[in-house]
mmCIF file of C-alpha atoms in Angstrom:
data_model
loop_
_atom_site.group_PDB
_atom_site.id
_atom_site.type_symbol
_atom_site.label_atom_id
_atom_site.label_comp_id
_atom_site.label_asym_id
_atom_site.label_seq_id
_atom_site.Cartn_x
_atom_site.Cartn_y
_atom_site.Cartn_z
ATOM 1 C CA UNK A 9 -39.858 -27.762 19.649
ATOM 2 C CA UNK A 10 -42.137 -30.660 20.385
ATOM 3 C CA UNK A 11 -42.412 -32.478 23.197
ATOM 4 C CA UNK A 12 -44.896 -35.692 23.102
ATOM 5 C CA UNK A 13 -45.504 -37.198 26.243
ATOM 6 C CA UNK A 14 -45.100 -41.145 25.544
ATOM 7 C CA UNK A 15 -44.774 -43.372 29.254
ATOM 8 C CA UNK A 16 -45.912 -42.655 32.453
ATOM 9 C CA UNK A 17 -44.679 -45.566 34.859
ATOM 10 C CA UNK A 18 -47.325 -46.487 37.187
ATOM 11 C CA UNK A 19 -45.820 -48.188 40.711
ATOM 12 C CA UNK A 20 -47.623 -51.261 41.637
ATOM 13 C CA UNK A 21 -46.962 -54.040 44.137
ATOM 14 C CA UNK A 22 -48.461 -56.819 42.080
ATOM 15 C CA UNK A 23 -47.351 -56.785 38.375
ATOM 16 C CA UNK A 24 -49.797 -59.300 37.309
ATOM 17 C CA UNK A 25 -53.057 -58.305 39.292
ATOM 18 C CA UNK A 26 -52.322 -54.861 38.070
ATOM 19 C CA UNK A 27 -51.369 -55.972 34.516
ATOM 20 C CA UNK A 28 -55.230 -57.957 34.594
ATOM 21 C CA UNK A 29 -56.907 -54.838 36.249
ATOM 22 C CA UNK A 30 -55.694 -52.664 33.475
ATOM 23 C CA UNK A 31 -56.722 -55.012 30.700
ATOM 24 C CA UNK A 32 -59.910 -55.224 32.184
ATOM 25 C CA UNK A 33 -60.475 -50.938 31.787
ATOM 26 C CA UNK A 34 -59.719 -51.444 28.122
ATOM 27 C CA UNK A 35 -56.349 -51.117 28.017
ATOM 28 C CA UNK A 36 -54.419 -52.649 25.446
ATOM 29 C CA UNK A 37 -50.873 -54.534 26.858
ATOM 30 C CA UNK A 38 -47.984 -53.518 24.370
ATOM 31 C CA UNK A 39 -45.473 -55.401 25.664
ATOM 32 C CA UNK A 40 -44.578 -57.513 28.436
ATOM 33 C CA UNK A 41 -40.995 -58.760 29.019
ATOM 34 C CA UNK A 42 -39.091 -60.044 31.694
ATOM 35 C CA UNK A 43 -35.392 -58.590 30.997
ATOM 36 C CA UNK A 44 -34.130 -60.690 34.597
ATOM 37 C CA UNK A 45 -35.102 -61.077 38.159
ATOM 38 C CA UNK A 46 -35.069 -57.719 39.270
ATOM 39 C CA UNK A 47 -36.598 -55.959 36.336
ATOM 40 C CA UNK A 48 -39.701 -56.769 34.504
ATOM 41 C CA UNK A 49 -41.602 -53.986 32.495
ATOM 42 C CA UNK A 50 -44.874 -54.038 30.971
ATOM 43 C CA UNK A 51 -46.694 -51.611 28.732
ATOM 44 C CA UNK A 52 -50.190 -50.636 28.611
ATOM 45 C CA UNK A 53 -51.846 -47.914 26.453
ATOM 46 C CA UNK A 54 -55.146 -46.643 26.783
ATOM 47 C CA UNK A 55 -57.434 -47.093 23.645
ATOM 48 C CA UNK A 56 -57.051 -44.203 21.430
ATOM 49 C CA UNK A 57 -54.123 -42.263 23.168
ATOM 50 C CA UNK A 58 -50.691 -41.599 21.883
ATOM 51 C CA UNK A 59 -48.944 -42.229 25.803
ATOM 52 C CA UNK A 60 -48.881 -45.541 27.368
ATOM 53 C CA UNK A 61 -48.360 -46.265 31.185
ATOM 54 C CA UNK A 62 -45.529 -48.678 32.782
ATOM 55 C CA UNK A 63 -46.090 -51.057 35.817
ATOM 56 C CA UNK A 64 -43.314 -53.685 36.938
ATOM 57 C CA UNK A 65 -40.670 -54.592 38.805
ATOM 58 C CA UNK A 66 -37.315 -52.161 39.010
ATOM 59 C CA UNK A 67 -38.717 -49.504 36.671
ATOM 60 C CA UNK A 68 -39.188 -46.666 39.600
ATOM 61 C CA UNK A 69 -38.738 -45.953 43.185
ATOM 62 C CA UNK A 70 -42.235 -44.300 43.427
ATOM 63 C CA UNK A 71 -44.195 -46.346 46.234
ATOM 64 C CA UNK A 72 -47.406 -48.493 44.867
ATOM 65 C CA UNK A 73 -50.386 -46.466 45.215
ATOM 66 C CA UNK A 74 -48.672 -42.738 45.121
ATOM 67 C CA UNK A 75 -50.297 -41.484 41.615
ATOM 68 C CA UNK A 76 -52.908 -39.417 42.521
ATOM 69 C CA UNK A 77 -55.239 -37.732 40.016
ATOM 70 C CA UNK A 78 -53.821 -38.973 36.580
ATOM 71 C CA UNK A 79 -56.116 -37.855 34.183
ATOM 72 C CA UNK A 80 -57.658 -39.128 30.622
ATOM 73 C CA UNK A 81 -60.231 -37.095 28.593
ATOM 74 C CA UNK A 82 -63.465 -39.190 27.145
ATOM 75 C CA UNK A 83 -65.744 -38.114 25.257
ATOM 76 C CA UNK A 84 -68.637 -38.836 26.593
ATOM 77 C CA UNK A 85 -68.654 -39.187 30.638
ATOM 78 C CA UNK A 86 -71.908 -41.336 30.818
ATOM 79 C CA UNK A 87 -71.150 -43.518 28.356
ATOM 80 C CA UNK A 88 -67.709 -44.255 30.013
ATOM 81 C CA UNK A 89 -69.326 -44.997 33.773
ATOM 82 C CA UNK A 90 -71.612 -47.175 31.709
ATOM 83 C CA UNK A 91 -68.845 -49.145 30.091
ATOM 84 C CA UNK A 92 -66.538 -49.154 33.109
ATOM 85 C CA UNK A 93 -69.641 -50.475 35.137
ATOM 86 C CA UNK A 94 -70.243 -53.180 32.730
ATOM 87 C CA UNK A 95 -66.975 -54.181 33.084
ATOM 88 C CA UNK A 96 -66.462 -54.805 36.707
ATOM 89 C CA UNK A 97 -64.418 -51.793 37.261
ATOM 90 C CA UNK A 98 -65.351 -49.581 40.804
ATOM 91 C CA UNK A 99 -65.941 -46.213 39.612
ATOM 92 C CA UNK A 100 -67.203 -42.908 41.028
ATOM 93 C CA UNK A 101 -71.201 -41.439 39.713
ATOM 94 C CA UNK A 102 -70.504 -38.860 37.152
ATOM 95 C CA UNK A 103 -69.371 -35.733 38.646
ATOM 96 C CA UNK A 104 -70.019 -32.309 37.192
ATOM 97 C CA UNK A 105 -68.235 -29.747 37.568
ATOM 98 C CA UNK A 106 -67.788 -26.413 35.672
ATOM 99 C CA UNK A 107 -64.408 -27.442 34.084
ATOM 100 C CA UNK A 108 -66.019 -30.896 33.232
ATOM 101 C CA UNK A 109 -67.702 -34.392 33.738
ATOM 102 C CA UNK A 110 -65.790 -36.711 35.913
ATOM 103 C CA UNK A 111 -65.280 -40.225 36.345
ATOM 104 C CA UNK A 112 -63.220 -41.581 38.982
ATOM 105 C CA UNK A 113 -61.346 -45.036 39.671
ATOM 106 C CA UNK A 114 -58.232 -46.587 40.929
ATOM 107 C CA UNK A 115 -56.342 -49.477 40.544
ATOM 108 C CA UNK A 116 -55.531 -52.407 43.044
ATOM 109 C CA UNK A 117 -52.962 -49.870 44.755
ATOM 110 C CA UNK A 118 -54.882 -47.033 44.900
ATOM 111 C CA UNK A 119 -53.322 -45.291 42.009
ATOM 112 C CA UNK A 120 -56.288 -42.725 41.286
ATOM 113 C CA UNK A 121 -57.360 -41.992 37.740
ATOM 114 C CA UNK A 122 -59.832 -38.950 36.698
ATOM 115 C CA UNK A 123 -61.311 -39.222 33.420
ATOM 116 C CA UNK A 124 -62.830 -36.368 31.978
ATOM 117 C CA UNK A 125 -65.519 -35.031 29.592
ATOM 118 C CA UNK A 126 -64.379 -31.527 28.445
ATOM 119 C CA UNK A 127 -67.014 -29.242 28.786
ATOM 120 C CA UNK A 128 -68.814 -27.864 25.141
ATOM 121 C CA UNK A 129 -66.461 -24.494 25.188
ATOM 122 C CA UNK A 130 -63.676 -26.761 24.440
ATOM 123 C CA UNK A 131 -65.534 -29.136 22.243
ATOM 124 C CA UNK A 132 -62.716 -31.045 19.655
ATOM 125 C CA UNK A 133 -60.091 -31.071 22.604
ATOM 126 C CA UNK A 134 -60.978 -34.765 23.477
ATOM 127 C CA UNK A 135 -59.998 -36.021 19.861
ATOM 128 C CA UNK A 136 -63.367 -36.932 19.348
ATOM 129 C CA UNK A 137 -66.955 -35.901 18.449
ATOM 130 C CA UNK A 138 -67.586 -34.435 22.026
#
């Protein structure tokens, strides 16, 4: 049986300085809808993956800032500082460790986000050319 993972909601106290941070990594905003006062939910996916992330208002009870350590694999660590850089984004030097390259961020909350560059033994796993 399959079992994709598709939305990860993402608990923010600002909806629209963390919907602007997020656009600014690259990610793409699906949808954005206000349903009524209480509830507002808007959709981000990351380029090139299959799951998208939620932020807004009355979509979870998690406290803003309490993701720790989501993780994305890149293919190409450097490259990835490099274009995060360029785009304004606070990020961590490239980090290498045995299971990986690293690059580290978070958003206006301090929700923390590892992305990593899969080390040659499991070259293919990223999706890409790595």
């Amino acid at each position: 049986m399959d079992m994709k993972l598709e939305l990860v909601m993402v608990p923010v106290t600002d909806v629209d300085r963390a919907k602007e941070f997020y656009e600014k990594v690259g990610f793409v905003v699906d949808h954005d809808q206000t349903v009524n006062d209480d509830v507002r939910f808007v959709q981000l996916t990351p380029p090139g993956s299959a799951c998208s992330i939620a932020i807004g208002r009355g979509l979870t009870r998690m406290e803003p800032g309490s993701l720790d350590n989501m993780q994305m694999v890149i293919a190409d660590a450097d490259a990835t500082h490099a274009d995060l850089v360029a785009r304004g984004i606070e990020v961590s030097e490239v980090d290498e460790l045995a299971w990986g390259r690293f690059v580290f961020f978070a958003d206006p909350d301090g929700n923390g986000w590892a992305l990593q560059q899969l080390p040659d033994w499991s070259a293919g796993a990223a999706g890409g050319d790595s």
